[in-house]
CSV table of C-alpha atoms (C1' of nucleotides) in Angstrom, one decimal:
chain,number,residue,atom,x,y,z
A,74,MET,CA,12.1,-7.5,25.5
A,75,THR,CA,12.1,-4.3,23.5
A,76,LYS,CA,8.9,-3.1,22.2
A,77,ILE,CA,8.5,-1.1,19.0
A,78,LYS,CA,6.3,1.9,18.5
A,79,ASP,CA,3.5,1.5,16.0
A,80,ASN,CA,1.6,4.5,17.3
A,81,THR,CA,-2.0,5.3,16.4
A,82,THR,CA,-0.9,5.6,12.8
A,83,ASP,CA,-3.5,3.0,11.9
A,84,GLN,CA,-6.1,5.7,12.7
A,85,THR,CA,-5.5,7.2,9.3
A,86,LEU,CA,-6.8,6.2,5.9
A,87,CYS,CA,-3.4,6.9,4.4
A,88,PRO,CA,-1.9,3.6,3.2
A,89,VAL,CA,1.7,5.0,3.5
A,90,ALA,CA,1.2,5.8,7.1
A,91,ARG,CA,-0.3,2.5,7.8
A,92,ALA,CA,2.5,0.7,6.0
A,93,GLU,CA,5.0,2.7,7.9
A,94,ALA,CA,3.4,1.6,11.2
A,95,VAL,CA,4.6,-1.9,10.2
A,96,VAL,CA,7.8,-1.4,8.3
A,97,GLY,CA,8.9,2.2,9.2
A,98,ASP,CA,12.0,1.1,10.8
A,99,ARG,CA,15.5,0.5,9.5
A,100,TRP,CA,16.0,-2.8,11.3
A,101,THR,CA,12.7,-4.2,10.1
A,102,VAL,CA,13.6,-3.4,6.5
A,103,LEU,CA,17.0,-4.9,6.9
A,104,VAL,CA,15.5,-8.1,8.4
A,105,LEU,CA,13.1,-8.3,5.5
A,106,ARG,CA,16.0,-7.9,3.0
A,107,GLU,CA,17.7,-10.8,4.6
A,108,LEU,CA,14.6,-13.0,4.5
A,109,PHE,CA,14.4,-12.1,0.8
A,110,ALA,CA,18.0,-13.0,0.5
A,111,ARG,CA,17.1,-16.4,1.9
A,112,SER,CA,18.7,-16.0,5.3
A,113,HIS,CA,16.3,-17.9,7.5
A,114,ARG,CA,18.3,-18.4,10.7
A,115,PHE,CA,18.5,-15.9,13.5
A,116,GLU,CA,22.3,-15.7,13.5
A,117,GLU,CA,22.6,-15.1,9.8
A,118,ILE,CA,20.1,-12.3,10.0
A,119,GLN,CA,21.9,-10.8,13.0
A,120,ALA,CA,25.3,-11.1,11.4
A,121,GLN,CA,24.3,-9.6,8.0
A,122,THR,CA,22.2,-6.7,9.4
A,123,GLY,CA,24.7,-6.0,12.2
A,124,GLY,CA,21.9,-5.6,14.8
A,125,THR,CA,22.0,-6.7,18.4
A,126,PRO,CA,20.2,-9.8,19.3
A,127,GLN,CA,17.4,-7.7,20.9
A,128,MET,CA,16.9,-5.7,17.8
A,129,ILE,CA,16.5,-8.8,15.7
A,130,THR,CA,14.3,-10.6,18.3
A,131,ALA,CA,12.0,-7.6,18.6
A,132,ARG,CA,11.7,-7.1,14.8
A,133,LEU,CA,11.1,-10.8,14.1
A,134,LYS,CA,8.4,-10.9,16.8
A,135,LYS,CA,6.7,-7.8,15.5
A,136,LEU,CA,7.0,-9.0,11.9
A,137,GLU,CA,5.4,-12.3,13.0
A,138,ALA,CA,2.6,-10.4,14.9
A,139,ASP,CA,2.0,-8.3,11.9
A,140,GLY,CA,1.7,-11.3,9.7
A,141,LEU,CA,4.8,-10.9,7.4
A,142,VAL,CA,6.8,-13.7,8.9
A,143,THR,CA,6.2,-17.2,10.2
A,144,ARG,CA,8.4,-19.3,12.5
A,145,ARG,CA,9.0,-22.8,11.3
A,146,VAL,CA,10.4,-25.4,13.7
A,147,TYR,CA,13.4,-27.1,12.1
A,148,ASN,CA,14.6,-28.8,15.3
A,149,LYS,CA,13.1,-29.7,18.6
A,150,HIS,CA,15.4,-30.4,21.5
A,151,PRO,CA,16.6,-27.8,21.5
A,152,LEU,CA,13.7,-25.9,19.9
A,153,ARG,CA,15.0,-24.0,16.9
A,154,HIS,CA,13.1,-21.9,14.4
A,155,GLU,CA,13.6,-20.7,10.9
A,156,TYR,CA,12.0,-17.5,9.8
A,157,HIS,CA,10.1,-17.4,6.5
A,158,LEU,CA,8.1,-14.8,4.6
A,159,THR,CA,4.3,-15.2,4.4
A,160,GLU,CA,2.3,-14.0,1.4
A,161,LYS,CA,2.0,-10.5,3.0
A,162,GLY,CA,5.8,-10.5,3.6
A,163,THR,CA,6.5,-11.6,0.1
A,164,ALA,CA,4.2,-8.9,-1.3
A,165,PHE,CA,6.6,-6.4,0.2
A,166,PHE,CA,9.1,-7.2,-2.6
A,167,PRO,CA,8.2,-4.3,-4.9
A,168,VAL,CA,8.9,-1.8,-2.1
A,169,LEU,CA,12.3,-3.3,-1.5
A,170,MET,CA,13.0,-3.2,-5.3
A,171,ALA,CA,12.0,0.4,-5.5
A,172,LEU,CA,14.2,1.2,-2.5
A,173,ARG,CA,17.1,-0.7,-4.0
A,174,ALA,CA,16.7,1.2,-7.3
A,175,TRP,CA,16.7,4.5,-5.5
A,176,GLY,CA,19.6,3.5,-3.4
A,177,GLU,CA,21.6,2.4,-6.5
A,178,ALA,CA,20.8,5.7,-8.2
A,179,TRP,CA,21.2,8.2,-5.4
A,180,CYS,CA,23.0,6.8,-2.4
A,181,LYS,CA,26.4,5.7,-3.5
A,182,SER,CA,29.6,6.8,-5.0
A,183,PRO,CA,29.8,5.7,-8.6
A,184,ARG,CA,33.0,3.7,-8.0
A,185,ASP,CA,31.3,1.4,-5.6
A,186,GLY,CA,29.7,-0.8,-8.2
A,187,ARG,CA,26.6,-3.0,-7.9
A,188,ALA,CA,25.7,-5.4,-5.1
A,189,MET,CA,23.3,-7.5,-7.0
A,190,ASN,CA,22.5,-8.3,-10.6
A,191,TYR,CA,19.2,-9.7,-11.5
A,192,THR,CA,18.3,-11.7,-14.5
A,193,HIS,CA,14.8,-11.8,-15.9
A,194,ILE,CA,14.0,-15.5,-16.2
A,195,THR,CA,11.4,-15.2,-18.9
A,196,CYS,CA,13.7,-13.3,-21.3
A,197,GLY,CA,17.0,-14.5,-19.9
A,198,LYS,CA,18.6,-11.1,-19.9
A,199,PRO,CA,19.5,-8.5,-17.2
A,200,ALA,CA,16.5,-7.0,-15.5
A,201,GLY,CA,18.0,-3.6,-14.6
A,202,LEU,CA,16.7,-1.4,-11.9
A,203,GLY,CA,13.1,-0.3,-12.7
A,204,PRO,CA,9.9,-2.2,-12.1
A,205,VAL,CA,10.0,-3.1,-15.7
A,206,CYS,CA,12.6,-5.4,-17.4
A,207,GLU,CA,15.3,-3.2,-19.0
A,208,SER,CA,15.9,-5.8,-21.6
A,209,CYS,CA,12.4,-6.9,-22.7
A,210,GLY,CA,10.1,-4.3,-21.3
A,211,GLU,CA,7.9,-6.6,-19.3
A,212,PRO,CA,7.0,-5.9,-15.7
A,213,VAL,CA,9.1,-8.0,-13.3
A,214,ARG,CA,8.0,-9.9,-10.3
A,215,ARG,CA,10.0,-11.7,-7.6
A,216,ASP,CA,9.5,-15.1,-9.1
A,217,ASP,CA,10.4,-13.9,-12.6
A,218,MET,CA,14.0,-13.0,-11.6
A,219,VAL,CA,17.1,-14.7,-10.3
A,220,GLY,CA,19.4,-12.5,-8.3
A,221,GLU,CA,23.1,-13.0,-8.1
A,222,ARG,CA,25.5,-11.2,-5.8
A,223,THR,CA,28.4,-9.5,-7.3
A,224,PRO,CA,31.8,-11.0,-6.2
A,225,LYS,CA,32.5,-7.8,-4.2
A,226,TYR,CA,29.2,-7.9,-2.3
A,227,GLN,CA,29.5,-11.7,-1.7
A,228,LYS,CA,33.0,-11.0,-0.3
A,229,GLU,CA,31.6,-8.3,2.0
A,230,ARG,CA,28.9,-10.7,3.3
A,231,ASP,CA,31.4,-13.5,3.9
A,232,ALA,CA,33.6,-11.1,5.7
A,233,ARG,CA,30.7,-10.0,7.9
A,234,TRP,CA,29.9,-13.5,8.7
A,235,GLU,CA,33.5,-14.3,9.7
A,236,ALA,CA,33.8,-11.2,11.8
A,237,PHE,CA,30.6,-12.1,13.5
A,238,LYS,CA,31.7,-15.7,14.3
A,239,ALA,CA,35.1,-14.4,15.5
A,240,SER,CA,33.5,-12.0,18.0
A,241,ARG,CA,31.8,-14.7,20.1
B,173,MET,CA,18.4,19.5,18.4
B,174,THR,CA,17.7,15.9,18.1
B,175,LYS,CA,20.1,13.9,15.9
B,176,ILE,CA,19.1,10.9,13.9
B,177,LYS,CA,21.1,7.8,13.7
B,178,ASP,CA,22.5,6.9,10.2
B,179,ASN,CA,25.0,4.5,11.5
B,180,THR,CA,27.9,3.1,9.5
B,181,THR,CA,25.3,1.6,7.2
B,182,ASP,CA,27.0,3.4,4.3
B,183,GLN,CA,29.9,1.0,4.7
B,184,THR,CA,28.0,-1.6,2.8
B,185,LEU,CA,27.5,-2.1,-0.9
B,186,CYS,CA,23.9,-3.0,-0.4
B,187,PRO,CA,21.7,-0.2,-1.8
B,188,VAL,CA,18.8,-1.1,0.4
B,189,ALA,CA,20.9,-0.5,3.5
B,190,ARG,CA,22.3,2.7,2.1
B,191,ALA,CA,18.9,4.0,1.3
B,192,GLU,CA,17.6,3.0,4.7
B,193,ALA,CA,20.4,5.1,6.3
B,194,VAL,CA,18.6,8.1,4.7
B,195,VAL,CA,14.9,7.2,4.8
B,196,GLY,CA,14.7,4.4,7.3
B,197,ASP,CA,12.5,6.2,9.7
B,198,ARG,CA,8.8,6.6,10.0
B,199,TRP,CA,8.8,10.4,10.4
B,200,THR,CA,11.1,10.9,7.5
B,201,VAL,CA,8.8,9.0,5.2
B,202,LEU,CA,5.8,10.8,6.5
B,203,VAL,CA,7.5,14.1,5.9
B,204,LEU,CA,8.3,13.0,2.3
B,205,ARG,CA,4.7,12.0,1.8
B,206,GLU,CA,3.6,15.5,2.8
B,207,LEU,CA,6.1,17.1,0.5
B,208,PHE,CA,4.8,14.9,-2.4
B,209,ALA,CA,1.3,16.0,-1.3
B,210,ARG,CA,2.4,19.6,-1.8
B,211,SER,CA,2.5,20.6,1.9
B,212,HIS,CA,5.5,22.9,1.9
B,213,ARG,CA,5.1,24.8,5.1
B,214,PHE,CA,6.4,23.6,8.5
B,215,GLU,CA,3.1,23.7,10.2
B,216,GLU,CA,1.2,21.8,7.5
B,217,ILE,CA,3.8,19.0,7.7
B,218,GLN,CA,3.7,19.0,11.5
B,219,ALA,CA,-0.1,18.9,11.5
B,220,GLN,CA,-0.6,16.2,8.9
B,221,THR,CA,2.2,13.9,10.2
B,222,GLY,CA,1.3,14.4,13.9
B,223,GLY,CA,5.0,14.8,14.8
B,224,THR,CA,6.3,17.2,17.5
B,225,PRO,CA,8.1,20.3,16.2
B,226,GLN,CA,11.5,18.6,17.1
B,227,MET,CA,10.7,15.5,15.1
B,228,ILE,CA,9.9,17.6,12.0
B,229,THR,CA,12.8,20.0,12.4
B,230,ALA,CA,15.2,17.2,12.8
B,231,ARG,CA,13.9,15.3,9.7
B,232,LEU,CA,13.8,18.3,7.5
B,233,LYS,CA,17.3,19.2,8.5
B,234,LYS,CA,18.5,15.7,7.8
B,235,LEU,CA,16.6,15.5,4.5
B,236,GLU,CA,18.2,18.8,3.5
B,237,ALA,CA,21.7,17.5,4.5
B,238,ASP,CA,21.1,14.3,2.6
B,239,GLY,CA,20.1,16.3,-0.5
B,240,LEU,CA,16.4,15.4,-0.8
B,241,VAL,CA,15.0,18.7,0.3
B,242,THR,CA,15.8,22.4,-0.2
B,243,ARG,CA,14.7,25.3,1.8
B,244,ARG,CA,13.3,28.2,-0.2
B,245,VAL,CA,12.8,31.6,1.5
B,246,TYR,CA,9.3,32.9,0.9
B,247,ASN,CA,9.5,35.7,3.5
B,248,LYS,CA,12.3,37.7,5.1
B,249,HIS,CA,11.6,39.6,8.3
B,250,PRO,CA,10.7,37.3,9.8
B,251,LEU,CA,12.6,34.7,7.8
B,252,ARG,CA,10.3,32.0,6.6
B,253,HIS,CA,11.1,28.9,4.5
B,254,GLU,CA,9.2,26.6,2.3
B,255,TYR,CA,10.4,23.0,1.9
B,256,HIS,CA,10.7,21.5,-1.6
B,257,LEU,CA,11.8,18.2,-3.0
B,258,THR,CA,15.0,18.2,-5.0
B,259,GLU,CA,15.6,15.8,-7.9
B,260,LYS,CA,16.9,13.2,-5.5
B,261,GLY,CA,13.8,13.7,-3.3
B,262,THR,CA,11.5,13.5,-6.3
B,263,ALA,CA,13.2,10.3,-7.4
B,264,PHE,CA,11.9,8.7,-4.2
B,265,PHE,CA,8.4,8.6,-5.6
B,266,PRO,CA,8.4,5.0,-6.8
B,267,VAL,CA,9.2,3.8,-3.3
B,268,LEU,CA,6.3,5.8,-1.9
B,269,MET,CA,4.0,4.4,-4.6
B,270,ALA,CA,5.2,0.8,-3.9
B,271,LEU,CA,4.7,1.4,-0.2
B,272,ARG,CA,1.2,2.8,-0.8
B,273,ALA,CA,0.3,-0.2,-3.0
B,274,TRP,CA,1.4,-2.6,-0.3
B,275,GLY,CA,-0.4,-0.6,2.4
B,276,GLU,CA,-3.6,-0.5,0.4
B,277,ALA,CA,-3.4,-4.3,-0.2
B,278,TRP,CA,-2.2,-5.5,3.2
B,279,CYS,CA,-2.6,-2.9,5.9
B,280,LYS,CA,-6.2,-2.0,6.1
B,281,SER,CA,-9.6,-3.4,6.8
B,282,PRO,CA,-11.5,-3.6,3.5
B,283,ARG,CA,-14.3,-1.3,4.7
B,284,ASP,CA,-11.9,1.6,5.0
B,285,GLY,CA,-11.8,2.6,1.4
B,286,ARG,CA,-9.2,4.4,-0.6
B,287,ALA,CA,-7.4,7.5,0.5
B,288,MET,CA,-6.3,8.6,-3.0
B,289,ASN,CA,-7.2,7.9,-6.6
B,290,TYR,CA,-4.7,8.5,-9.3
B,291,THR,CA,-5.5,9.2,-12.9
B,292,HIS,CA,-3.0,8.4,-15.6
B,293,ILE,CA,-2.8,11.6,-17.6
B,294,THR,CA,-1.6,10.1,-20.9
B,295,CYS,CA,-4.5,7.7,-21.1
B,296,GLY,CA,-7.0,9.7,-18.9
B,297,LYS,CA,-8.1,6.6,-16.9
B,298,PRO,CA,-7.5,5.4,-13.3
B,299,ALA,CA,-3.9,4.4,-12.7
B,300,GLY,CA,-4.6,1.7,-10.1
B,301,LEU,CA,-2.0,0.5,-7.6
B,302,GLY,CA,1.0,-1.1,-9.5
B,303,PRO,CA,3.9,0.5,-11.1
B,304,VAL,CA,2.1,0.0,-14.4
B,305,CYS,CA,-1.1,1.7,-15.4
B,306,GLU,CA,-4.0,-0.6,-14.7
B,307,SER,CA,-6.0,0.9,-17.6
B,308,CYS,CA,-3.5,1.2,-20.4
B,309,GLY,CA,-0.5,-1.0,-19.3
B,310,GLU,CA,2.1,1.8,-19.6
B,311,PRO,CA,4.6,2.3,-16.7
B,312,VAL,CA,3.5,5.3,-14.6
B,313,ARG,CA,5.7,8.1,-13.4
B,314,ARG,CA,5.0,11.0,-11.0
B,315,ASP,CA,4.4,13.5,-13.7
B,316,ASP,CA,2.2,11.2,-15.6
B,317,MET,CA,-0.5,11.1,-12.9
B,318,VAL,CA,-2.8,13.4,-11.1
B,319,GLY,CA,-3.8,12.4,-7.6
B,320,GLU,CA,-7.1,13.2,-6.0
B,321,ARG,CA,-8.0,12.7,-2.4
B,322,THR,CA,-11.1,10.8,-1.7
B,323,PRO,CA,-13.7,12.9,0.2
B,324,LYS,CA,-13.2,10.7,3.3
B,325,TYR,CA,-9.5,11.3,3.3
B,326,GLN,CA,-9.8,15.0,2.6
B,327,LYS,CA,-12.1,15.2,5.6
B,328,GLU,CA,-9.6,13.4,7.8
B,329,ARG,CA,-6.9,15.9,6.8
B,330,ASP,CA,-9.1,18.9,7.3
B,331,ALA,CA,-10.1,17.6,10.7
B,332,ARG,CA,-6.4,17.1,11.6
B,333,TRP,CA,-5.6,20.6,10.6
B,334,GLU,CA,-8.5,22.0,12.7
B,335,ALA,CA,-7.5,19.9,15.7
B,336,PHE,CA,-3.9,21.2,15.3
B,337,LYS,CA,-4.9,24.8,15.1
B,338,ALA,CA,-7.3,24.4,18.0
B,339,SER,CA,-4.5,23.0,20.3
B,340,ARG,CA,-2.4,26.1,20.2
C,62,DC,C1',32.6,-39.1,29.9
C,63,DC,C1',34.3,-34.7,29.9
C,64,DA,C1',35.7,-30.3,27.6
C,65,DT,C1',34.8,-27.3,24.1
C,66,DA,C1',31.8,-25.5,20.4
C,67,DT,C1',27.4,-24.1,18.5
C,68,DT,C1',22.9,-21.9,18.3
C,69,DG,C1',19.6,-18.9,19.7
C,70,DC,C1',18.6,-16.2,22.4
C,71,DT,C1',18.0,-13.1,27.5
C,72,DA,C1',20.0,-9.7,31.1
C,73,DT,C1',22.1,-5.3,32.3
C,74,DG,C1',23.1,-0.6,32.4
C,75,DA,C1',24.7,3.5,30.0
C,76,DA,C1',23.7,6.6,26.2
C,77,DA,C1',20.6,8.5,23.0
C,78,DA,C1',16.1,9.5,21.1
C,79,DT,C1',11.2,10.5,21.7
C,80,DC,C1',7.1,12.6,23.7
C,81,DA,C1',4.2,15.9,25.9
C,82,DT,C1',4.1,20.3,27.3
C,83,DA,C1',5.4,24.9,27.5
C,84,DG,C1',7.6,29.0,25.8
C,85,DT,C1',9.7,32.5,22.6
C,86,DA,C1',10.9,35.7,18.8
C,87,DA,C1',9.3,38.4,15.1
C,88,DC,C1',6.2,40.5,13.2
C,89,DA,C1',0.8,41.6,11.4
C,90,DA,C1',-3.9,42.9,12.2
C,91,DG,C1',-7.5,45.0,14.6
D,162,DC,C1',-1.5,47.8,22.6
D,163,DT,C1',-3.6,43.5,22.7
D,164,DT,C1',-4.3,39.3,20.3
D,165,DG,C1',-3.0,36.2,16.6
D,166,DT,C1',0.2,33.8,13.4
D,167,DT,C1',4.3,31.1,12.1
D,168,DA,C1',8.1,28.6,13.0
D,169,DC,C1',10.4,27.1,15.8
D,170,DT,C1',13.5,26.1,20.7
D,171,DA,C1',13.6,24.4,25.8
D,172,DT,C1',12.8,21.2,29.3
D,173,DG,C1',12.4,17.0,31.6
D,174,DA,C1',10.1,12.4,32.0
D,175,DT,C1',9.8,8.1,29.5
D,176,DT,C1',11.4,4.8,26.0
D,177,DT,C1',14.6,2.8,22.9
D,178,DT,C1',18.9,1.6,21.5
D,179,DC,C1',23.5,-0.1,21.9
D,180,DA,C1',27.4,-2.6,23.7
D,181,DT,C1',28.7,-6.1,26.4
D,182,DA,C1',28.1,-10.2,28.9
D,183,DG,C1',25.9,-14.4,30.0
D,184,DC,C1',23.3,-18.8,29.7
D,185,DA,C1',20.7,-23.1,28.5
D,186,DA,C1',20.5,-27.0,25.6
D,187,DT,C1',22.7,-29.9,22.9
D,188,DA,C1',26.4,-31.7,19.4
D,189,DT,C1',31.2,-33.0,18.7
D,190,DG,C1',35.9,-34.5,19.6
D,191,DG,C1',39.0,-36.9,22.1
DNA sequence: CCATATTGCTATGAAAATCATAGTAACAAG
DNA sequence: CTTGTTACTATGATTTTCATAGCAATATGG
């Protein structure tokens, strides 16, 4: 079992350093992204993040220990779990949204296009990138939006799943 | 020189994965925090993040290569640089704020107290944690706020600097 | 009832990154 | 001419990560 460093970073008052002790790791964030995308099973998460089983096991264990994730039994004999976000995990949403906005704005070639489009439920229009709805100006929360993958991104995910299945 | 993995993560449309290929690392985020805190010299950054020289060198190099940071010569003979955020680096601010808010809310014991207090310049009152000013309701940006360290956090930083100086 | 498939992991070893510690180069100050 | 300062680089032990393989428990198909 692989362990993950969380250092003595919790010996600082700085909330950024403390948060990073929990989520300061690429795999961890990718796993969280999948949980927000409603992938709850181990293999889905593994396939869509591209991590090795150990990476995923270790992150899920740490996320559970840190209180962001719970295991939920969906099948005994054989014992099988689904992974779900807790309140603490769900509260991470704004960080993911900010990261997404920054990634959209600064980390891609313009011809790539969007991966997701969000609709602000309360106003029914596109939510845009910022923390505030582009269409109506209200602050947006997780439960106030519906996300929809663009066909291109959906295709990419389907392909990844197929590739994953084929390789085993 | 240590290299940092950025994988083939830029072979996805997902902006989160793409962003993580750049900033998905604890040291990188801590370095960015210091740059936002206006620590521009190598040793300040090293002291306040607690990283080894290699860690810091490698992150600064990668951040420069990724376009978030520029070196600025402040002294020739011997050649000395200061590190500054570019526009792309500055644009990372909302992520850091979201992370800070989550860290404040979920990663500390209540008795610890705040590290920073921000004031919303345009309304003159405390900005609070969210992406929207707690006092006046307007969305807050980096240049719309002044941050002030709490005495306790300032003390912690001073102590870290002293300890660093003493150990060399 | 037997073979194959499915799910959710664990095991192994090579390659890479990290950490602690020490050292260096170029000057400046006393 | 000795000591201090700044910004690193070098070294080697320890840890992590990655790729690949394997396995246990059951479901499914014939």
